[in-house]
Structures are given as structure tokens and as C-alpha cells.
């Protein structure tokens, strides 16, 4: 048996009554790429936080290179050769790459000395691992993929032998992800150990040597990647048979519901966030907007839902011009009244109020409806009844209308939002990242509901950074890059490579 | 990634404030020991002064009444995500409204002039809060800064008005003339006397009932109405409020007006209920104590009732104490109040971690 880099035995972690990690035991071979997959809330992050010293395990032991260790904090972890690349980068935007890498690892009093020494070391690392990062570039001016490489360099500079990557591809185009995988393979070839946390099954199958599958705080499988397929992993993760294939009947597009023409948005600094965007959307079809996040999709959704004013252009909805709609109430309210529902991208910050009880969130945006008023007060009974209906129709768990929304898992929060928006019987549904941070079981359910909505003749505009999702749901795909529509194609002609090129603006 | 709080709800709601209060009293006790008095005796004197005899209770409830209004005022703004420090100034200006109505119209019968004065108090208080609210909503001027400044403006304005304009002709004291008796809100002992019950003479008046009603109305408005729903949405998550199509600026402005109106009612208790004239110092920090009352009461009417009672008792018991013990000055009472605010407000979560650990130990066994 190969030498082990990490060995965990019987690790337990409690948060109050929540048993976040139950008796976790697994081993990672030295010089391998090891995937850890599981749905949201399965305990992956907690486990990694224990490895990186953010949390202390309540019981159990950790062995590094055969030696039992206690990792008290992240400093400890770094000293023992564990490096972590977080999902959200921990970089100072205004510093150069070099300064960022030295930050926190300076030696001696004079900064200049550290920087000089680091520069040499960095050049070696850059060469050895093919990272191709310019040490003098300002981090804020780098692309996301490069910033991620800076994070990797940072860890390597601190002498990491074990590298933990938390959902590293969430912000990357397919091409950038391929680049990352190339680097990871190089790292592996040089004897480094890589722990990859992800929920994307395809990636796990692509690059890992072994996979640990977690569910509800427990390990439900330790498998060799070569022995398993996508369906096996999905079934393990969810704990039941999952149907990843969506039944998709051919679309029967009807009349045009939404006509967007030459829509532009310029921010206060004069940056064009949206540049001459035009497309149409018909009843009974799903149009997917693909793109790396931050390329104008969010702004587009905000304008179409009335949360933001466009700088120029027109939006025609069922024959009504929306940009100049005469209304005294905020536009978001007026649009909703016209039958435009909106599932926002940022679920927990826009779609609901975390501190509200679920029944209160069940009427967010629809709180003016006469049906739930009772004189000057709310008709509390009607609201709670409505929420209970949502909960049963959308299988929200736990089925408690009084529970604070923030305590529900992402998938269950999303179900409540979706139930609320679908219940309003919209003509046009704007959906942003419907399954971000949502577990597989719920993804299946949400996709089915969206498909049903389309088959019922509604027009759906779907914004997602998950290409698989765009490909699975859309009838037509619009690709956005730097605020512009860089391509439009029917789903039958779309491949991941083609879309990736359009997303990167290379075409 | 934050660790979820490990405390049960009842501990957060009851045990923590109780511990905080206890800690504040403990430190006060230490200070009292330092100046050579017996803290236990002082505490007894204080409790006795506040609750030990009917007259004391009357005064305690009188102070409580004002604190309920200013506490609710702070809570109202808080639910919209605003920290209204300007209760003092709003109450001051409300006093002007009351005074103008009374000086001008107190030849009219009480059932006309008192409702008018009530209305004026709320409108003046609301108007004084409207300006910071407007500046916050439309210009982004921070409400904390503007409301503090408005306290000073109110104070300067009222000094000028009282010294130069509203002063009783021929008097040296900056105070108005006495309002006509028709404008006096009936005292509780008078009402009781009508029913044949004899109560000691205290300034406790019918405004107390208005305060109790306000608590209930506040609850219904904030938690059971569409208006309160938008208020709380704006306060908890402004982005979600925009998503829901709520007019955020308007909600902020209206919330401030609501807050100012509540603070204004405290002026009614003082002017129409007790002094029956306006003088320079009638607000006497009541607006500021409202902040502590709301903080301790967790911005909930029931909590506000309890904490207003606590501060009412502290005020009355403290006054009694300083009569008995000359070494315990008014400033000592302010110190105690300050410590309570410090422990219940700024150091609110001081005991959270040790308590959570204690609970963990207990549940393990």
C-alpha cells in the first residue's frame, strides 16, 4: 500500500446539537488527487476546516505522514505543510502578486529582503509547476483563473505538501478549469497531495484518483475513481437513485413575451456593464444565458426585474414598454404585478430575509395582495396556510412554517422562493442560479418544476454559471461576455467547448 | 463561516439580560463600596424607594410611562435598521408643539385641547425626525450623526424660544406660564378619587394607559401588519426589500416619523401630565434612556415594558436613595444607569461564550 499523506480516524464534530461530522475515517495516499464530494451541508467544509485548523475535532485523530498531530489553528496547518485555496480568494487586490505571496510570511524586519528572496523562490515554483504568473502584476487586474494560481503559489511558497482546494472551478470557464487540472496533475507528478472538494461529478471523474463521498455528516463511500461512474457517485451522494437525465420534450414556442433591444447599462465610473444586448424570448421556451459570473448577467436580470434602471435600450414585455412604464410604486413591484416573477441569483441576500420565519418569506414581494390582508392587519391564517401549501407541494424540509429561513438548507430555501414565484402564476419567469448551493436531490426537483413551467407555456429566462444546467434546461442559449452577447445558438448545436470559447470572448 | 449559537432561546431572552443586569449592579456596588457606603443597604433603599410604598410606586410608573414612549421610539427606528439617537430632541420639539397648542388654545375645553396637544406632540416629534430620515434616505447622511446633531439644534432652538419668546412675562425663569387646567391630563389619584379609591398624590397620570395601549398597537403594527412587514424587511435586508419592490426610501422616512411621533408622546406625559408648563430641562435625558430601554428590551414591546419599568424604578429609587444617603449623589445614579447600558448594550454578548460552554457541559452529563 502506498504511503499515506493524511489519515483520519473516528473524527467527530458537534455544533450544539448538530452532529456535523460523524465518525469520519479515511485516508489519502501521498502524491494522489483525492476528491471529496457531497451535497451542501454534508459536512465537507467542516471536515476541511478541521484539517486546516479552523475548528477542533471533538474526538478522533489526525495523522499526517504517519504521525499523529493536533492542528490548533491555520498557522499550525501551514507549518505542517497543509495549504488551502479557498473558494473566495484571500488576496489583497491592490498588492502585486509578489507582495500577496509574501504577506504573512515575511522574514526579518526589512520587507525588501523578504521580497527579494521570495522572487527567486517564486521563479522556481513558477517554472516547476507551470503556473505562469507574473510576480509584478497587480492582483486586482488579474483574471479569476490567474488569481486562483496566485493562491496556489501562495500555498506552495509556504511549503505546502498537501493542497486543499474548495470548489475551485466554481468561478472558472471550462478552459480555465482545464488549465487548473493541468496544474494539479503537475503538482501530483511532483509528489504533492491534492484534496479537491467539489460537487461537480464530472470533475471528480476527470481528475481524481480516489473519492470520498459524504452524506449528512458521514462518509458513505470511499472508492477508487476508475471503478465508478457518474450515476454511482450521484446515487451515493443522495442516498437513492437519482435521474440525472431530464425528460425534455421539444419546445413549442408561442408568441414573443419579451423583446430586449439594444439594452445598455453604464455605471457611475463609465464602465459599460451591458453593451447593446438584444434578444427575444417566447412563451413555452427556456432561454439560457451562459457566461462566467460577472459578465453582465446579473445586471440584465436586475433590469428585467425592475430593480435597476437601464441606461439605454428598450424592454418590451407582452406589448408593454417596461423601461418607460409610468408607475408610482417601485418598478420591481409594478413588473411583478404585470406577471414577471423573479428568482434572484443571490438567494439569501435578495430572495428572502434570513431572519424571517418561512411563512413571512412566503409572501415577500406579494405582501400587498388583498387575499392576505385582514383590515389593517395581515390575515395571518391565510399566510400560514399558503406557506404550508408551498411546503407540501415543494417538499420543503423540515416542514415547519415558523422556522427561521436562515436555518434551512440552501435547497430548501430555494424551494420556498420557487414555490412563491411559481404560485404567482407568472407569464415570464426570470431565474438566476436556480441550483447554486443546492443539493443534487433538490436540483433534480427544481429542474423538473422549471421544465413543467415551460411546458405549461411560460417564458423562462435562465441565468446560470453551471454549463451543465444551461445545457440540460435551455432550448436556446445566449452567451454573454463583458456585457455583450457573444453568441446565440440552439441547444442542439451547443457543446461545452463551443460555449466555453464564447464565454471567454475568444470567438 | 460562523459557529451557530449554542444557547437555547430562553437563555438568550432571559438569562443573558439578567446576568448583564447583575454584572452592572455588581460593578455599581463596588463603586458604592469604594466611596464608603454599604451596597446592600443602598440596594434595599433603592428597591424600597421604587416599590416599597404607594407613593414610590406612583413615581416609578410615572417615569416608566415616559421611558416606554422613548423606548418604543428607538425600537421603531431600529426595526427599519436605523439607530435613532435623536429621541431627546424629538421629545423636546414635541414639547414645543404641546406648548403652542396649550398656550394658544387652552381656553377651550379639555376634550378639544388635549387631543389637539397629543396630535401636536406627535406631529412635531415626527417632523423633527423627518429631516434626518429624509437626509438618510435621499442623501445617505448617517442617521446617527444627524440625529445627534439635531439634539443640539433642538436644544439651542428651545433655549432661544424659552428665554426670548415663550417665557412667562415678568418672570426670570425660562419657563412658560402654567397651562389652563382644562389642558391637564387627569392624574391617576384624581381618577381614583372619582371612583372612591384613595391613592397618594403622584404625577402618575392617564398617559400611563396611553403608553400601555401604545405597546399593544406597536406590536400589532410591527409584527402583524403589511406596514410593519415592509419596515422589518427594510431593516433586516435592504436588498431583499428592493427585490420585493418596496419603496425603501419612503419606508425609512416614514419609520423615522413614526419613531419621532412616539418620542413626542413622552413630552405629553411630562408637560400635560406633570409640570403643566414647559421649562428648559423637561426632557431630562429621557430620550437617551429610551436607547437603553430599547436595547435591553430587545426592541420588543414586552421587553420594553420590563426595561422601562427597571429604568423607572432606578430613577425613582435612586432619587429616594440620594435623599437618604447624601454621599450617593444624582451622578451615582447616572453611573449605575450608564453601567446598565454598558453591560446590556455594548457588552450584550459578554456572557454568551461562557454560558454556551456551561450549557454544553450540562448537556453532556
Coordinates of C-alpha atoms in Angstrom, one line a residue, chain A:
Chain A
X1 CA 0.0 0.0 0.0
X2 CA 1.1 3.5 -0.9
X3 CA 2.4 5.8 1.8
X4 CA -0.4 7.9 3.4
X5 CA -0.3 11.6 3.4
X6 CA -3.4 12.1 5.6
X7 CA -5.2 9.6 7.7
X8 CA -8.3 10.5 9.7
X9 CA -9.7 8.1 12.3
X10 CA -13.1 8.5 14.0
X11 CA -13.3 12.2 13.8
X12 CA -16.4 13.8 15.3
X13 CA -17.5 17.4 15.4
X14 CA -20.6 18.8 17.0
X15 CA -22.1 22.3 16.7
X16 CA -24.6 22.4 19.6
X17 CA -27.0 19.6 18.8
X18 CA -25.8 19.3 15.2
X19 CA -23.5 16.4 14.6
X20 CA -21.6 17.9 11.6
X21 CA -19.1 15.2 11.3
X22 CA -19.9 11.7 12.3
X23 CA -17.1 9.2 12.9
X24 CA -15.1 10.2 9.9
X25 CA -12.3 7.9 8.8
X26 CA -10.5 8.0 5.5
X27 CA -7.0 8.0 4.1
X28 CA -5.4 9.9 1.3
X29 CA -2.4 8.4 -0.4
X30 CA 0.7 10.5 -0.9
X31 CA 1.0 12.0 -4.3
X32 CA -2.6 11.5 -5.3
X33 CA -5.5 13.7 -6.2
X34 CA -8.3 12.9 -3.8
X35 CA -11.9 14.1 -4.3
X36 CA -14.3 14.8 -1.5
X37 CA -17.9 15.2 -2.7
X38 CA -21.2 15.5 -1.1
X39 CA -24.2 17.7 -1.1
X40 CA -24.3 21.0 0.7
X41 CA -24.4 20.5 4.4
X42 CA -22.9 17.1 4.0
X43 CA -20.0 18.2 6.3
X44 CA -17.3 18.6 3.7
X45 CA -16.4 22.2 4.7
X46 CA -16.4 21.3 8.4
X47 CA -14.1 18.4 7.8
X48 CA -11.7 20.6 5.8
X49 CA -11.9 23.3 8.4
X50 CA -10.8 20.7 11.0
X51 CA -7.9 19.7 8.8
X52 CA -6.9 23.3 8.3
X53 CA -7.2 24.1 12.0
X54 CA -10.2 26.4 12.0
X55 CA -12.2 24.0 14.1
X56 CA -11.0 21.4 16.6
X57 CA -12.4 17.9 16.3
X58 CA -14.4 16.8 19.4
X59 CA -12.9 13.4 19.1
X60 CA -10.8 11.3 16.8
X61 CA -7.3 11.5 15.5
X62 CA -5.5 13.0 12.5
X63 CA -2.3 11.6 11.2
X64 CA 0.0 13.4 8.8
X65 CA 2.6 11.3 7.1
X66 CA 2.0 8.6 9.7
X67 CA 2.4 10.9 12.7
X68 CA -0.4 11.8 14.9
X69 CA -0.9 15.6 15.1
X70 CA -3.1 18.2 16.6
X71 CA -3.8 21.2 14.4
X72 CA -4.7 24.1 16.6
X73 CA -5.0 26.8 14.0
X74 CA -4.3 27.6 10.4
X75 CA -0.7 28.6 11.3
X76 CA -0.2 25.2 12.7
X77 CA -1.6 23.7 9.5
X78 CA 0.7 25.7 7.3
X79 CA 3.7 24.7 9.4
X80 CA 2.8 21.1 8.9
X81 CA 2.6 21.6 5.1
X82 CA -1.1 21.9 4.6
X83 CA -2.2 24.7 2.2
X84 CA -5.7 25.8 1.4
X85 CA -7.2 27.5 -1.6
X86 CA -10.5 29.0 -0.6
X87 CA -13.5 29.3 -2.8
X88 CA -13.3 33.1 -2.2
X89 CA -9.8 34.2 -2.6
X90 CA -7.9 35.7 0.3
X91 CA -5.9 38.3 -1.7
X92 CA -5.3 42.0 -1.4
X93 CA -6.4 43.4 -4.7
X94 CA -4.1 46.4 -4.7
X95 CA -0.9 44.5 -4.0
X96 CA 1.3 42.8 -6.5
X97 CA 1.4 39.0 -6.8
X98 CA 4.8 39.0 -5.0
X99 CA 3.5 41.1 -2.2
X100 CA 0.5 39.0 -1.8
X101 CA 2.5 35.8 -1.6
X102 CA 4.9 37.2 0.9
X103 CA 2.1 38.7 3.0
X104 CA 2.0 37.0 6.4
X105 CA 5.2 35.0 5.6
X106 CA 7.7 37.9 5.8
X107 CA 11.0 37.2 7.3
X108 CA 13.1 39.7 9.2
X109 CA 12.4 43.3 9.7
X110 CA 13.0 44.7 6.3
X111 CA 10.3 43.9 3.7
X112 CA 12.6 44.4 0.8
X113 CA 14.8 41.5 1.9
X114 CA 11.8 39.2 2.0
X115 CA 10.6 40.3 -1.3
X116 CA 14.0 39.7 -3.0
X117 CA 14.3 36.2 -1.5
X118 CA 10.8 35.4 -2.4
X119 CA 11.2 36.5 -6.0
X120 CA 13.8 33.8 -6.6
X121 CA 11.9 31.1 -4.9
X122 CA 8.8 32.1 -6.8
X123 CA 10.6 31.8 -10.1
X124 CA 11.5 28.3 -9.3
X125 CA 7.9 27.4 -8.3
X126 CA 6.5 29.1 -11.3
X127 CA 8.8 27.0 -13.5
X128 CA 8.3 23.7 -11.7
X129 CA 4.6 23.8 -11.8
X130 CA 4.0 25.7 -15.0
X131 CA 1.9 28.3 -13.2
X132 CA 2.9 31.3 -15.4
X133 CA 2.2 34.1 -13.0
X134 CA 3.9 37.5 -13.4
X135 CA 5.1 38.4 -9.9
X136 CA 4.8 42.1 -10.5
X137 CA 1.3 42.1 -11.8
X138 CA -1.3 43.8 -9.6
X139 CA -3.7 41.1 -8.3
X140 CA -6.8 43.2 -8.9
X141 CA -6.0 43.3 -12.6
X142 CA -5.6 39.6 -13.0
X143 CA -8.4 37.3 -14.2
X144 CA -10.1 34.9 -11.9
X145 CA -8.1 31.9 -13.1
X146 CA -4.8 33.7 -12.6
X147 CA -5.8 34.9 -9.1
X148 CA -6.5 31.3 -8.3
X149 CA -3.0 30.4 -9.4
X150 CA -1.7 33.1 -7.1
X151 CA -3.5 31.3 -4.3
X152 CA -1.9 28.0 -5.2
X153 CA 1.5 29.7 -5.4
X154 CA 0.9 31.2 -2.0
X155 CA 0.3 27.8 -0.5
X156 CA 3.3 26.3 -2.3
X157 CA 5.5 29.2 -1.2
X158 CA 4.7 28.3 2.4
X159 CA 5.9 24.8 1.7
X160 CA 2.6 23.0 1.3
X161 CA 2.7 19.3 0.6
X162 CA -1.0 18.9 0.9
X163 CA -3.2 21.3 -1.0
X164 CA -6.8 21.6 -0.2
X165 CA -9.0 23.2 -2.9
X166 CA -12.5 24.2 -2.0
X167 CA -14.8 24.2 -5.1
X168 CA -12.0 25.6 -7.3
X169 CA -13.9 25.6 -10.5
X170 CA -17.0 27.4 -9.4
X171 CA -15.7 30.7 -10.9
X172 CA -13.8 29.3 -13.9
X173 CA -14.7 28.8 -17.6
X174 CA -14.3 25.3 -18.8
X175 CA -11.0 26.2 -20.5
X176 CA -9.7 27.8 -17.2
X177 CA -10.8 24.7 -15.4
X178 CA -8.8 22.5 -17.8
X179 CA -5.8 24.7 -17.1
X180 CA -6.2 24.2 -13.4
X181 CA -6.4 20.5 -13.8
X182 CA -3.3 20.5 -15.8
X183 CA -1.5 22.3 -13.0
X184 CA -3.0 19.9 -10.4
X185 CA -1.7 16.9 -12.4
X186 CA 1.8 18.6 -12.5
X187 CA 1.6 19.0 -8.7
X188 CA 0.7 15.4 -8.4
X189 CA 3.6 14.4 -10.6
X190 CA 5.9 16.3 -8.3
X191 CA 4.7 14.3 -5.3
X192 CA 2.2 16.8 -3.9
X193 CA -1.1 15.6 -2.5
X194 CA -4.3 17.4 -3.6
X195 CA -7.6 17.3 -1.8
X196 CA -10.4 18.5 -4.1
X197 CA -13.7 19.5 -2.6
X198 CA -16.4 19.8 -5.2
X199 CA -20.0 19.0 -6.1
X200 CA -19.3 18.6 -9.8
X201 CA -19.3 14.9 -10.6
X202 CA -17.7 15.3 -14.0
X203 CA -14.6 16.9 -12.5
X204 CA -14.2 14.2 -9.9
X205 CA -14.3 11.6 -12.6
X206 CA -11.9 13.5 -14.7
X207 CA -9.1 14.2 -12.4
X208 CA -9.2 12.3 -9.1
X209 CA -7.6 9.0 -8.2
X210 CA -9.9 8.2 -5.3
X211 CA -13.1 9.7 -4.0
X212 CA -14.6 10.1 -0.6
X213 CA -18.4 10.6 -0.7
X214 CA -20.1 12.3 2.3
X215 CA -23.7 12.5 3.2
X216 CA -25.3 14.1 6.2
X217 CA -22.0 14.3 8.1
X218 CA -21.0 10.7 7.4
X219 CA -18.8 9.0 4.9
X220 CA -20.9 6.8 2.7
X221 CA -18.2 5.7 0.3
X222 CA -14.5 5.5 -0.2
X223 CA -14.0 4.5 -3.8
X224 CA -11.3 4.3 -6.5
X225 CA -12.4 6.7 -9.2
X226 CA -11.6 4.3 -12.0
X227 CA -14.2 1.9 -10.7
X228 CA -17.2 4.1 -10.6
X229 CA -19.4 6.2 -13.0
X230 CA -21.3 9.4 -12.6
X231 CA -24.6 7.7 -11.7
X232 CA -22.9 5.7 -8.9
X233 CA -21.5 8.7 -7.3
X234 CA -24.7 10.7 -7.6
X235 CA -26.6 7.8 -6.0
X236 CA -24.1 7.6 -3.2
X237 CA -24.3 11.3 -2.5
X238 CA -28.1 11.5 -2.4
X239 CA -28.7 8.1 -0.9
X240 CA -31.2 7.0 -3.5
X241 CA -31.5 6.6 -7.2
X242 CA -31.1 9.9 -9.0
X243 CA -32.2 10.6 -12.5
X244 CA -29.7 13.0 -13.9
X245 CA -31.3 12.9 -17.3
X246 CA -34.1 15.3 -17.7
X247 CA -37.1 14.3 -19.8
X248 CA -37.2 17.1 -22.3
X249 CA -39.9 17.3 -25.0
X250 CA -39.3 19.5 -27.9
X251 CA -40.2 23.1 -27.1
X252 CA -43.3 24.6 -28.7
X253 CA -42.5 28.3 -28.7
X254 CA -45.5 30.6 -28.9
X255 CA -45.8 34.3 -29.1
X256 CA -43.0 36.6 -28.2
X257 CA -43.2 37.5 -24.5
X258 CA -40.1 39.5 -24.1
X259 CA -38.2 41.6 -26.6
X260 CA -35.0 43.2 -25.4
X261 CA -33.4 45.7 -27.8
X262 CA -30.1 47.4 -27.6
X263 CA -30.1 47.3 -23.8
X264 CA -27.1 49.1 -22.3
X265 CA -26.0 49.9 -18.8
X266 CA -23.2 52.2 -17.8
X267 CA -22.1 52.5 -14.2
X268 CA -21.0 55.7 -12.4
X269 CA -17.4 55.2 -13.5
X270 CA -18.5 55.0 -17.1
X271 CA -17.9 51.2 -17.4
X272 CA -20.3 49.5 -19.7
X273 CA -21.8 46.7 -17.7
X274 CA -24.2 45.9 -20.5
X275 CA -23.5 46.8 -24.1
X276 CA -26.1 46.6 -26.8
X277 CA -27.9 43.5 -25.6
X278 CA -30.7 42.2 -27.8
X279 CA -32.7 39.0 -27.7
X280 CA -36.2 37.7 -27.6
X281 CA -38.0 35.2 -25.5
X282 CA -41.1 33.3 -26.5
X283 CA -43.8 31.6 -24.5
X284 CA -43.1 28.0 -23.8
X285 CA -39.4 28.1 -24.1
X286 CA -36.4 28.4 -21.9
X287 CA -33.6 30.6 -22.9
X288 CA -30.4 30.1 -21.0
X289 CA -27.8 32.8 -20.5
X290 CA -24.4 31.3 -20.2
X291 CA -21.3 33.1 -19.1
X292 CA -18.7 33.3 -16.4
X293 CA -20.2 35.3 -13.5
X294 CA -19.6 39.0 -13.6
X295 CA -20.1 39.4 -17.4
X296 CA -23.4 41.3 -17.2
X297 CA -25.9 38.5 -16.5
X298 CA -26.7 39.8 -13.0
X299 CA -27.3 43.3 -14.3
X300 CA -29.5 42.0 -17.0
X301 CA -31.7 40.2 -14.5
X302 CA -31.8 43.3 -12.3
X303 CA -33.0 45.5 -15.1
X304 CA -35.6 42.9 -16.3
X305 CA -37.0 42.5 -12.8
X306 CA -37.2 46.3 -12.2
X307 CA -34.5 46.5 -9.6
X308 CA -32.3 48.7 -11.7
X309 CA -32.7 51.2 -14.5
X310 CA -31.1 50.7 -17.9
X311 CA -29.0 53.5 -19.4
X312 CA -30.4 52.9 -22.9
X313 CA -32.4 50.5 -24.9
X314 CA -35.9 49.0 -24.6
X315 CA -37.5 46.1 -23.0
X316 CA -40.9 45.1 -24.4
X317 CA -43.0 42.7 -22.4
X318 CA -46.2 41.4 -23.9
X319 CA -46.5 44.7 -25.9
X320 CA -45.8 47.0 -22.9
X321 CA -42.6 49.0 -22.9
X322 CA -41.1 48.4 -19.5
X323 CA -38.3 50.9 -19.3
X324 CA -40.7 53.9 -19.5
X325 CA -43.6 52.3 -17.6
X326 CA -45.4 55.1 -15.8
X327 CA -45.7 53.9 -12.2
X328 CA -45.6 55.5 -8.8
X329 CA -44.6 52.3 -7.0
X330 CA -41.1 50.9 -7.4
X331 CA -40.6 49.2 -10.7
X332 CA -40.0 45.8 -9.1
X333 CA -43.5 45.9 -7.7
X334 CA -45.0 47.1 -10.9
X335 CA -43.3 44.4 -13.0
X336 CA -44.4 41.7 -10.6
X337 CA -48.0 42.9 -10.9
X338 CA -47.7 42.5 -14.7
X339 CA -46.7 38.9 -14.3
X340 CA -43.0 38.9 -14.2
X341 CA -41.7 36.6 -11.4
X342 CA -38.1 36.6 -10.4
X343 CA -36.0 34.0 -8.6
X344 CA -32.9 36.1 -7.8
X345 CA -29.3 35.0 -8.2
X346 CA -28.4 35.8 -4.6
X347 CA -30.9 33.7 -2.8
X348 CA -30.0 34.5 0.8
X349 CA -29.4 38.2 0.3
X350 CA -32.2 39.1 -2.1
X351 CA -34.7 36.3 -2.4
X352 CA -35.5 36.1 1.3
X353 CA -34.9 37.6 4.7
X354 CA -32.9 35.1 6.6
X355 CA -34.2 36.3 10.0
X356 CA -37.8 36.0 8.9
X357 CA -39.9 32.9 9.6
X358 CA -40.6 30.9 6.5
X359 CA -44.2 32.0 6.4
X360 CA -43.1 35.6 6.3
X361 CA -40.8 34.9 3.4
X362 CA -43.6 33.1 1.6
X363 CA -45.2 36.5 0.8
X364 CA -42.1 38.5 0.1
X365 CA -42.9 40.7 -2.9
X366 CA -46.6 39.6 -2.8
X367 CA -47.3 41.2 0.6
X368 CA -49.7 43.7 -1.0
X369 CA -52.1 41.1 -2.2
X370 CA -55.6 41.7 -0.9
X371 CA -56.1 38.0 -0.2
X372 CA -53.7 38.1 2.7
X373 CA -54.9 41.4 4.3
X374 CA -57.5 41.5 7.1
X375 CA -58.4 45.1 7.5
X376 CA -55.4 47.0 8.7
X377 CA -53.6 43.8 9.7
X378 CA -52.3 40.7 7.9
X379 CA -54.5 37.7 7.5
X380 CA -52.0 35.6 9.4
X381 CA -54.0 32.4 8.9
X382 CA -54.1 32.8 5.2
X383 CA -50.4 33.5 5.0
X384 CA -49.5 30.5 7.1
X385 CA -51.9 28.3 5.1
X386 CA -50.2 29.5 1.9
X387 CA -46.8 28.7 3.3
X388 CA -47.9 25.2 4.4
X389 CA -49.2 24.6 0.9
X390 CA -45.8 25.6 -0.5
X391 CA -44.1 23.4 1.9
X392 CA -46.1 20.3 1.0
X393 CA -46.1 21.0 -2.8
X394 CA -42.4 21.6 -2.9
X395 CA -41.4 19.1 -0.2
X396 CA -39.6 21.6 2.0
X397 CA -37.9 20.0 4.9
X398 CA -38.3 20.3 7.8
X399 CA -41.9 21.1 7.2
X400 CA -42.1 24.0 9.6
X401 CA -43.6 27.3 8.5
X402 CA -42.4 29.0 11.7
X403 CA -38.8 28.0 11.4
X404 CA -36.4 30.9 10.5
X405 CA -35.5 30.7 6.9
X406 CA -31.8 31.1 7.6
X407 CA -31.9 27.7 9.4
X408 CA -33.0 25.8 6.3
X409 CA -30.5 24.4 3.8
X410 CA -29.9 26.2 0.6
X411 CA -32.0 23.8 -1.4
X412 CA -35.0 24.2 0.9
X413 CA -34.7 28.0 0.9
X414 CA -34.7 27.9 -2.8
X415 CA -37.8 25.7 -2.9
X416 CA -39.7 28.2 -0.9
X417 CA -38.6 31.0 -3.2
X418 CA -39.5 29.0 -6.2
X419 CA -42.9 28.0 -4.8
X420 CA -43.6 31.6 -4.1
X421 CA -42.7 32.8 -7.5
X422 CA -44.4 29.9 -9.4
X423 CA -47.5 30.4 -7.3
X424 CA -48.0 33.9 -8.6
X425 CA -48.8 32.3 -12.0
X426 CA -46.3 34.4 -14.0
X427 CA -46.1 34.9 -17.7
X428 CA -42.4 35.5 -17.6
X429 CA -40.0 33.9 -15.1
X430 CA -36.6 35.3 -14.5
X431 CA -34.4 32.7 -12.8
X432 CA -30.8 33.3 -11.6
X433 CA -28.6 30.4 -10.5
X434 CA -31.6 28.2 -9.5
X435 CA -29.4 25.5 -8.1
X436 CA -26.4 27.3 -6.7
X437 CA -25.6 25.8 -3.4
X438 CA -28.5 23.4 -3.8
X439 CA -28.1 19.6 -3.2
X440 CA -28.5 17.1 -6.0
X441 CA -31.8 15.8 -4.8
X442 CA -33.2 19.3 -4.9
X443 CA -31.6 20.1 -8.2
X444 CA -33.5 17.2 -9.8
X445 CA -36.7 18.5 -8.3
X446 CA -36.1 22.1 -9.2
X447 CA -35.2 21.3 -12.8
X448 CA -38.4 19.3 -13.1
X449 CA -40.5 22.1 -11.9
X450 CA -38.9 24.6 -14.3
X451 CA -39.5 22.2 -17.2
X452 CA -43.1 21.8 -16.2
X453 CA -43.4 25.6 -16.1
X454 CA -42.0 25.8 -19.7
X455 CA -44.3 23.0 -20.8
X456 CA -47.2 25.0 -19.4
X457 CA -46.4 27.7 -21.9
X458 CA -44.5 30.1 -19.7
X459 CA -41.4 32.0 -20.9
X460 CA -38.3 31.3 -18.8
X461 CA -35.1 33.2 -18.8
X462 CA -32.4 31.2 -17.0
X463 CA -29.1 32.7 -15.9
X464 CA -26.6 30.1 -14.7
X465 CA -22.9 29.7 -14.4
X466 CA -23.3 25.9 -14.5
X467 CA -22.9 24.9 -18.1
X468 CA -24.5 21.5 -17.4
X469 CA -27.6 23.2 -16.1
X470 CA -27.8 25.5 -19.1
X471 CA -27.4 22.6 -21.5
X472 CA -29.9 20.5 -19.7
X473 CA -32.7 23.0 -19.4
X474 CA -32.4 25.5 -22.2
X475 CA -34.0 25.5 -25.6
X476 CA -31.8 28.3 -26.8
X477 CA -28.6 29.6 -25.3
X478 CA -27.3 33.1 -25.3
X479 CA -23.7 33.5 -24.2
X480 CA -22.5 36.7 -22.6
X481 CA -19.0 38.1 -22.3
X482 CA -18.0 41.5 -21.0
X483 CA -21.6 42.8 -21.1
X484 CA -22.2 41.8 -24.7
X485 CA -24.0 38.9 -26.3
X486 CA -21.1 37.0 -27.7
X487 CA -23.2 34.3 -29.3
X488 CA -26.6 32.7 -29.6
X489 CA -27.3 29.2 -30.6
X490 CA -29.9 26.4 -30.2
X491 CA -29.1 23.9 -27.6
X492 CA -28.8 21.1 -30.2
X493 CA -25.7 22.8 -31.6
X494 CA -24.1 23.8 -28.4
X495 CA -21.2 21.9 -26.9
X496 CA -19.3 22.8 -23.8
X497 CA -16.2 23.6 -25.8
X498 CA -18.1 25.9 -28.1
X499 CA -19.8 27.7 -25.2
X500 CA -16.5 27.9 -23.3
X501 CA -14.9 29.8 -26.2
X502 CA -17.8 32.2 -26.5
X503 CA -17.8 32.7 -22.7
X504 CA -14.1 33.6 -22.9
X505 CA -14.8 36.0 -25.7
X506 CA -12.4 34.1 -28.0
X507 CA -14.8 34.0 -30.9

